[in-house]
Amino acid sequence: MSEINNDKPEMCIKNIDNLYRLIISLIWFSQLYYDGHTSIASSLAVKVNADPPCSPSDELRSLVMKYLQHETDGKRDSEQALNLNPIQQMLIGPGIDLEFNNDVICTAPEPSLYKTIFVASHKGACRAGAFSPDGQLIATGSNDASIKILDVEKMHKAHEIGSTKNEGQVRPVIRTLYDHLEGVTCLEFHPNKPILASGSRDCHVKFFDYSKIMLKKAVKTLKDVVPIKCISFHPLGDHMVVGTKCPIIRLYDVNTVQCYVSSVPSHQHTGPVTSIKFEPGAKYFVSSSQDGSIKLWDGISNKCVNTFEKAHDGSEVCSVTFSKNGKFILSSGKDSLVKLWELSTSRCLITYTGAGTMEKQKHHTQALFNHTEEYVMFPDEATTSLCTWNARNASRQKLLSLGHNGPIRSIVHSPNSAAFLTCSDDFRARFWYTRHLTGS
């Protein structure tokens, strides 16, 4: 429709006239006419020059019903993709939506109440972490080029018998994967298959089938010419967007390994890509860059549809992620600020302040929501403590000392429970957990 309107302005006018006529017909016959206000309905038709006169029609009603059905189906698909049962859906809730009262009482536990229940160690700096969509597995990646996959339930059992290290009766590490030649920079689980994708400084994205116990090598590889910085699966799993040290965003067909880039060169970033993420409904994906901008991309055409220039006042943007409903983007920058952006108005609604003890941080890390999106979390680089805010009103919560001896280079939260993972340059990854206040 947009292409037709741009090429032929007269078609745009015609479409608007048709829309007005549909609206008038719905109001006239569905409301005003049946309420006895026929004169008002007639004068309204004259005001917008409805010629010939509007006739009874349920076309607009039909369009509205189709839209509502589409929205319902999209929400159902999103819930199924997370493998949530009705109880989990109730506990997690719909996520942040600022159209409602901002004084809503938080039901999830404050992140300051979480405790370390397991520590995984690598032989190099731990730079990447990820949760599986069902929250039952986590993966950690290191500068030593290794990847570990851990079972969340086994970590709980290890904690119950009094061990928080990778030793003892229960062994939470169920796979150790070696197929990269250099450090692992990013990890992501496939949305519906037992596949773990990893990006590395060796310029490769590798796909591991962790259902095969003895297989330690990748089953598929995407080859690039520059180091990989970030990856994100399409919610259906058939495509992946990849960000690298090159400014150009790559979109891959996972099955054919075919690579696509935007047909408009000016749409690309002007600096290395730092973070990339698909929107849960797959309509868009978002990227951030060292050039200080955030870009919103059409998930189908692969074209940039919006750019937030100098999103963090010119500082490098370190991370971007969508809210569950796709209405908001959460970003963090090297200015130690976290911001919440509204897509419908292209403006920053909330700035979460007070995290940085220094004006600018040296390393990239992430800002994130907890599983209910009631809290925003961000690690302070200088103190290695976790800063937390109420997501709706930006009120500061209690700090949590993360117990690392180096900067936090990756932090990810479980999609469906009160648990998160921190990865640090001190060679360790810590699994944090607390029991949900309402059960779980």
Short mmCIF file of N, CA and C in Angstrom, two decimals, residues 75-85 88-89 92-93 131-136 191-192 235 280 324 371 373 414-416:
data_model
loop_
_atom_site.label_atom_id
_atom_site.label_comp_id
_atom_site.label_asym_id
_atom_site.label_seq_id
_atom_site.Cartn_x
_atom_site.Cartn_y
_atom_site.Cartn_z
N LYS A 75 0.06 -13.07 19.77
CA LYS A 75 0.33 -13.21 21.19
C LYS A 75 0.41 -14.68 21.58
N ARG A 76 -0.53 -15.50 21.00
CA ARG A 76 -0.52 -16.93 21.30
C ARG A 76 0.75 -17.59 20.80
N ASP A 77 1.19 -17.20 19.59
CA ASP A 77 2.42 -17.77 19.03
C ASP A 77 3.62 -17.41 19.89
N SER A 78 3.64 -16.17 20.40
CA SER A 78 4.75 -15.74 21.23
C SER A 78 4.81 -16.55 22.52
N GLU A 79 3.64 -16.81 23.12
CA GLU A 79 3.61 -17.58 24.35
C GLU A 79 4.03 -19.03 24.10
N GLN A 80 3.60 -19.59 22.96
CA GLN A 80 3.98 -20.96 22.64
C GLN A 80 5.47 -21.06 22.38
N ALA A 81 6.04 -20.01 21.76
CA ALA A 81 7.47 -20.03 21.47
C ALA A 81 8.29 -20.11 22.74
N LEU A 82 7.79 -19.52 23.84
CA LEU A 82 8.47 -19.57 25.11
C LEU A 82 8.17 -20.84 25.88
N ASN A 83 7.30 -21.70 25.34
CA ASN A 83 6.92 -22.95 25.99
C ASN A 83 6.34 -22.71 27.38
N LEU A 84 5.48 -21.71 27.50
CA LEU A 84 4.92 -21.35 28.79
C LEU A 84 3.60 -22.08 29.02
N ASN A 85 3.44 -22.64 30.22
CA ASN A 85 2.14 -23.18 30.59
C ASN A 85 1.31 -22.07 31.20
N GLN A 88 2.74 -20.42 34.38
CA GLN A 88 3.89 -19.56 34.12
C GLN A 88 3.46 -18.24 33.49
N GLN A 89 2.49 -18.30 32.57
CA GLN A 89 2.00 -17.09 31.94
C GLN A 89 1.41 -16.14 32.98
N ILE A 92 4.38 -14.69 35.17
CA ILE A 92 5.25 -13.75 34.46
C ILE A 92 4.51 -12.48 34.09
N GLY A 93 3.25 -12.61 33.67
CA GLY A 93 2.47 -11.43 33.32
C GLY A 93 2.76 -10.94 31.91
N PHE A 131 20.37 -18.09 27.87
CA PHE A 131 19.38 -19.03 28.39
C PHE A 131 18.64 -19.67 27.22
N SER A 132 18.27 -20.93 27.37
CA SER A 132 17.39 -21.57 26.38
C SER A 132 16.00 -20.97 26.52
N PRO A 133 15.15 -21.05 25.48
CA PRO A 133 13.81 -20.45 25.54
C PRO A 133 12.94 -20.96 26.68
N ASP A 134 13.15 -22.22 27.10
CA ASP A 134 12.36 -22.75 28.21
C ASP A 134 13.02 -22.53 29.56
N GLY A 135 14.19 -21.90 29.57
CA GLY A 135 14.87 -21.58 30.82
C GLY A 135 15.53 -22.76 31.50
N GLN A 136 15.61 -23.91 30.83
CA GLN A 136 16.13 -25.12 31.47
C GLN A 136 17.64 -25.31 31.25
N PRO A 191 15.10 -21.01 18.80
CA PRO A 191 13.80 -20.89 19.48
C PRO A 191 13.02 -22.18 19.62
N ASN A 192 13.24 -23.18 18.75
CA ASN A 192 12.43 -24.40 18.86
C ASN A 192 13.18 -25.69 18.51
N PRO A 235 12.25 -15.28 15.48
CA PRO A 235 11.44 -16.08 16.40
C PRO A 235 11.01 -17.44 15.86
N PRO A 280 9.91 -9.83 19.45
CA PRO A 280 9.22 -11.11 19.65
C PRO A 280 8.19 -11.44 18.57
N LYS A 324 8.55 -7.36 25.76
CA LYS A 324 7.78 -8.51 25.26
C LYS A 324 6.71 -8.10 24.26
N HIS A 371 12.39 -11.23 34.25
CA HIS A 371 11.44 -12.03 33.47
C HIS A 371 10.04 -11.45 33.43
N GLU A 373 9.53 -8.09 33.54
CA GLU A 373 9.75 -6.71 33.07
C GLU A 373 9.31 -5.67 34.09
N SER A 414 16.79 -15.24 32.95
CA SER A 414 15.91 -16.34 32.54
C SER A 414 14.62 -15.78 31.96
N PRO A 415 14.07 -16.42 30.91
CA PRO A 415 12.82 -15.92 30.32
C PRO A 415 11.60 -16.19 31.16
N ASN A 416 11.69 -17.10 32.14
CA ASN A 416 10.47 -17.48 32.85
C ASN A 416 10.63 -17.74 34.35
#
